[in-house]
Amino acid sequence: MSELNIQLTRKQQEMLLRGLRYVRSSIALDAQNWSEQLEEERHQKYSEIAELESLLNGAKIVEAAAI
């Protein structure tokens, strides 16, 4: 994975994190017949979301976002 440095306002960070919570919920509520493979894929997606959340929580917060 390549490294990306981003600067966000607190509002932008909160919006992205809220979106990730929505995505996590949609994965959890996705009604499919249970299988071991499906459960493995779901856990992989949760791990990817957690990694992204960690990156966003560590992002540099600025007063005004650079465009």
PDB file of C-alpha atoms in Angstrom:
ATOM      1  CA  MET A   1       0.000   0.000   0.000  1.00  0.00           C
ATOM      2  CA  SER A   2       1.355   3.400  -0.904  1.00  0.00           C
ATOM      3  CA  GLU A   3       1.367   6.203   1.624  1.00  0.00           C
ATOM      4  CA  LEU A   4      -0.937   9.173   1.232  1.00  0.00           C
ATOM      5  CA  ASN A   5      -0.817  12.315   3.349  1.00  0.00           C
ATOM      6  CA  ILE A   6      -4.068  14.204   3.665  1.00  0.00           C
ATOM      7  CA  GLN A   7      -5.198  17.254   5.554  1.00  0.00           C
ATOM      8  CA  LEU A   8      -8.798  17.449   6.637  1.00  0.00           C
ATOM      9  CA  THR A   9     -10.969  19.797   8.574  1.00  0.00           C
ATOM     10  CA  ARG A  10     -12.643  18.255  11.610  1.00  0.00           C
ATOM     11  CA  LYS A  11     -15.972  18.385   9.719  1.00  0.00           C
ATOM     12  CA  GLN A  12     -14.520  16.500   6.727  1.00  0.00           C
ATOM     13  CA  GLN A  13     -13.006  13.877   9.012  1.00  0.00           C
ATOM     14  CA  GLU A  14     -16.312  13.374  10.838  1.00  0.00           C
ATOM     15  CA  MET A  15     -18.174  13.084   7.527  1.00  0.00           C
ATOM     16  CA  LEU A  16     -15.815  10.412   6.216  1.00  0.00           C
ATOM     17  CA  LEU A  17     -15.933   8.446   9.468  1.00  0.00           C
ATOM     18  CA  ARG A  18     -19.741   8.627   9.487  1.00  0.00           C
ATOM     19  CA  GLY A  19     -19.740   7.287   5.923  1.00  0.00           C
ATOM     20  CA  LEU A  20     -17.530   4.387   6.959  1.00  0.00           C
ATOM     21  CA  ARG A  21     -19.950   3.537   9.782  1.00  0.00           C
ATOM     22  CA  TYR A  22     -22.732   3.456   7.190  1.00  0.00           C
ATOM     23  CA  VAL A  23     -20.685   1.147   4.961  1.00  0.00           C
ATOM     24  CA  ARG A  24     -19.921  -1.155   7.904  1.00  0.00           C
ATOM     25  CA  SER A  25     -23.632  -1.296   8.760  1.00  0.00           C
ATOM     26  CA  SER A  26     -24.584  -2.108   5.174  1.00  0.00           C
ATOM     27  CA  ILE A  27     -22.098  -4.999   5.174  1.00  0.00           C
ATOM     28  CA  ALA A  28     -23.530  -6.312   8.440  1.00  0.00           C
ATOM     29  CA  LEU A  29     -27.117  -6.043   7.185  1.00  0.00           C
ATOM     30  CA  ASP A  30     -26.467  -7.545   3.755  1.00  0.00           C
ATOM     31  CA  ALA A  31     -28.913 -10.457   3.726  1.00  0.00           C
ATOM     32  CA  GLN A  32     -27.230 -13.394   2.091  1.00  0.00           C
ATOM     33  CA  ASN A  33     -27.203 -17.074   2.867  1.00  0.00           C
ATOM     34  CA  TRP A  34     -24.468 -17.699   5.401  1.00  0.00           C
ATOM     35  CA  SER A  35     -21.357 -19.477   4.264  1.00  0.00           C
ATOM     36  CA  GLU A  36     -17.823 -19.705   5.543  1.00  0.00           C
ATOM     37  CA  GLN A  37     -16.576 -17.841   2.465  1.00  0.00           C
ATOM     38  CA  LEU A  38     -19.118 -15.054   2.953  1.00  0.00           C
ATOM     39  CA  GLU A  39     -18.121 -14.703   6.608  1.00  0.00           C
ATOM     40  CA  GLU A  40     -14.439 -14.545   5.617  1.00  0.00           C
ATOM     41  CA  GLU A  41     -15.153 -11.854   3.008  1.00  0.00           C
ATOM     42  CA  ARG A  42     -17.181  -9.897   5.558  1.00  0.00           C
ATOM     43  CA  HIS A  43     -14.335 -10.002   8.079  1.00  0.00           C
ATOM     44  CA  GLN A  44     -11.915  -8.857   5.361  1.00  0.00           C
ATOM     45  CA  LYS A  45     -14.142  -5.886   4.573  1.00  0.00           C
ATOM     46  CA  TYR A  46     -14.392  -5.025   8.274  1.00  0.00           C
ATOM     47  CA  SER A  47     -10.589  -5.105   8.507  1.00  0.00           C
ATOM     48  CA  GLU A  48     -10.247  -2.790   5.513  1.00  0.00           C
ATOM     49  CA  ILE A  49     -12.748  -0.354   7.025  1.00  0.00           C
ATOM     50  CA  ALA A  50     -10.939  -0.424  10.378  1.00  0.00           C
ATOM     51  CA  GLU A  51      -7.638   0.312   8.627  1.00  0.00           C
ATOM     52  CA  LEU A  52      -9.158   3.269   6.798  1.00  0.00           C
ATOM     53  CA  GLU A  53     -10.725   4.558  10.014  1.00  0.00           C
ATOM     54  CA  SER A  54      -7.328   4.392  11.664  1.00  0.00           C
ATOM     55  CA  LEU A  55      -5.802   6.431   8.842  1.00  0.00           C
ATOM     56  CA  LEU A  56      -8.561   9.026   9.074  1.00  0.00           C
ATOM     57  CA  ASN A  57      -8.257   9.266  12.840  1.00  0.00           C
ATOM     58  CA  GLY A  58      -4.537   9.934  12.402  1.00  0.00           C
ATOM     59  CA  ALA A  59      -5.020  12.544   9.655  1.00  0.00           C
ATOM     60  CA  LYS A  60      -3.705  16.020  10.266  1.00  0.00           C
ATOM     61  CA  ILE A  61      -6.575  18.328  11.149  1.00  0.00           C
ATOM     62  CA  VAL A  62      -6.395  21.834   9.725  1.00  0.00           C
ATOM     63  CA  GLU A  63      -8.567  24.916  10.170  1.00  0.00           C
ATOM     64  CA  ALA A  64      -9.372  25.150   6.448  1.00  0.00           C
ATOM     65  CA  ALA A  65      -8.819  22.310   4.015  1.00  0.00           C
ATOM     66  CA  ALA A  66      -6.332  22.885   1.230  1.00  0.00           C
ATOM     67  CA  ILE A  67      -7.969  22.489  -2.166  1.00  0.00           C
TER      68      ILE A  67
END
